[in-house]
Amino acid sequence: MTEHIANPPEDRPDDVLVRAMGSNQTIRLIAAQTGGMVETLRKTHDCGPLGTMAVGRVASAAVLLSATLKGRQQVGFQINGDGPLREAYAIADADGRVRATISVPRAELAGDDIVLGAGFGQGRLSVTRQLTDEAPYRGIVQLITGEVAEDLAHYLHTSEQIPSAVSLGETLDASGVLAAGGLLVQALPGADNAVLGPLIERIESLPPVSEYFARGGTPSDLVTSLMDDVEILETRPVNFVCPCTREQFARRLCTIGEEELRKLTESLEDTVVECHFCRTEYTFDKEQVGALLYGARMYDKAD
Ligand SMILES: [Zn+2]
């Protein structure tokens, strides 16, 4: 898809997220280079091209939304559709750690065209912001195109009342992900229409964001090329990280209840549970499942 690759995947630049402001703090600019993360997701979930685009774009969208998070805050970005991909879900935190999953990684469409919107079909986008230890804030909108960028812009405008331009994409070849990333530009209160017009023209004249990165451009280059007075506030690394642990899955087994757990101890097979985000399999033999029965009784009592 791309004629010239300045940084082939072997010496791929580190993934990075840049947060900047322009025009007297009235324009927020966020750019993320995510090719390494999306390639890791492709391999982890053994995705076909459509699945790679889906999980990559959802994960890159979560990265863009994570740019304003602090401390232990995190954001979830989920698309559920009636198309063959069904569901893709990503979580990103304030330290640039991202995990993502897809329900049908090798989904295919009839015909030769790979169209992400057709892969998701009709459905909805939900964004979950966990900003405090209290209940998370969740916003839901219907999908507009299923191409993710337009859907995220629509969500930010209607659900969070922030006019936003979003670009997301990835460049793939038969060997995998050559480049991926995203750009989010937001007009904050007080933004001047005289600034917005030329800015939107500039964004629309850009090459696709993954092509920009595939040709050697960086997120800093990208945001500073959009306006004259851009100040870069922060640069964060972006990495695929799954924080799952065996203890977490043992606790989850307890929640299925004493009766179900007892059935597992009577089964001839070991019990294997898989993390949907990193595909790690945790195996519990009969003795180990039996040891969880006390915990399951506690959960049953709590019901
Ligand atoms: Zn995991």
Coordinates of N, CA, C and O and ligand atoms in Angstrom, one line a residue, residues 242-244 249 275-280 282, ligand 1:
C242 N -0.3 -6.2 29.2 CA -1.5 -6.8 29.9 C -1.1 -7.1 31.3 O -0.2 -7.8 31.6
P243 N -1.9 -6.5 32.3 CA -1.5 -6.7 33.7 C -2.1 -7.9 34.3 O -2.2 -8.0 35.6
C244 N -2.6 -8.9 33.5 CA -3.3 -10.0 34.1 C -2.4 -10.9 35.0 O -1.2 -10.9 34.7
F249 N -7.3 -14.6 37.8 CA -8.2 -15.6 37.2 C -8.6 -16.7 38.2 O -9.7 -17.2 38.1
C275 N -6.8 -15.4 29.0 CA -6.9 -13.9 29.1 C -7.2 -13.5 27.7 O -6.5 -13.7 26.7
H276 N -8.4 -12.8 27.5 CA -8.8 -12.3 26.2 C -7.8 -11.2 25.6 O -7.8 -11.0 24.4
F277 N -7.1 -10.6 26.5 CA -6.3 -9.5 26.0 C -4.9 -9.9 25.6 O -4.4 -9.4 24.6
C278 N -4.3 -10.9 26.3 CA -2.9 -11.3 25.9 C -2.9 -12.7 25.5 O -1.8 -13.2 25.2
R279 N -4.0 -13.5 25.6 CA -4.1 -14.9 25.1 C -3.2 -15.8 26.0 O -3.0 -16.9 25.6
T280 N -2.8 -15.3 27.2 CA -2.1 -16.2 28.1 C -3.1 -17.2 28.7 O -4.3 -16.8 29.0
Y282 N -4.1 -19.9 31.6 CA -3.8 -20.2 33.0 C -4.5 -21.6 33.3 O -5.7 -21.7 33.1
Ligands
ZN1 ZN -3.6 -10.9 30.0

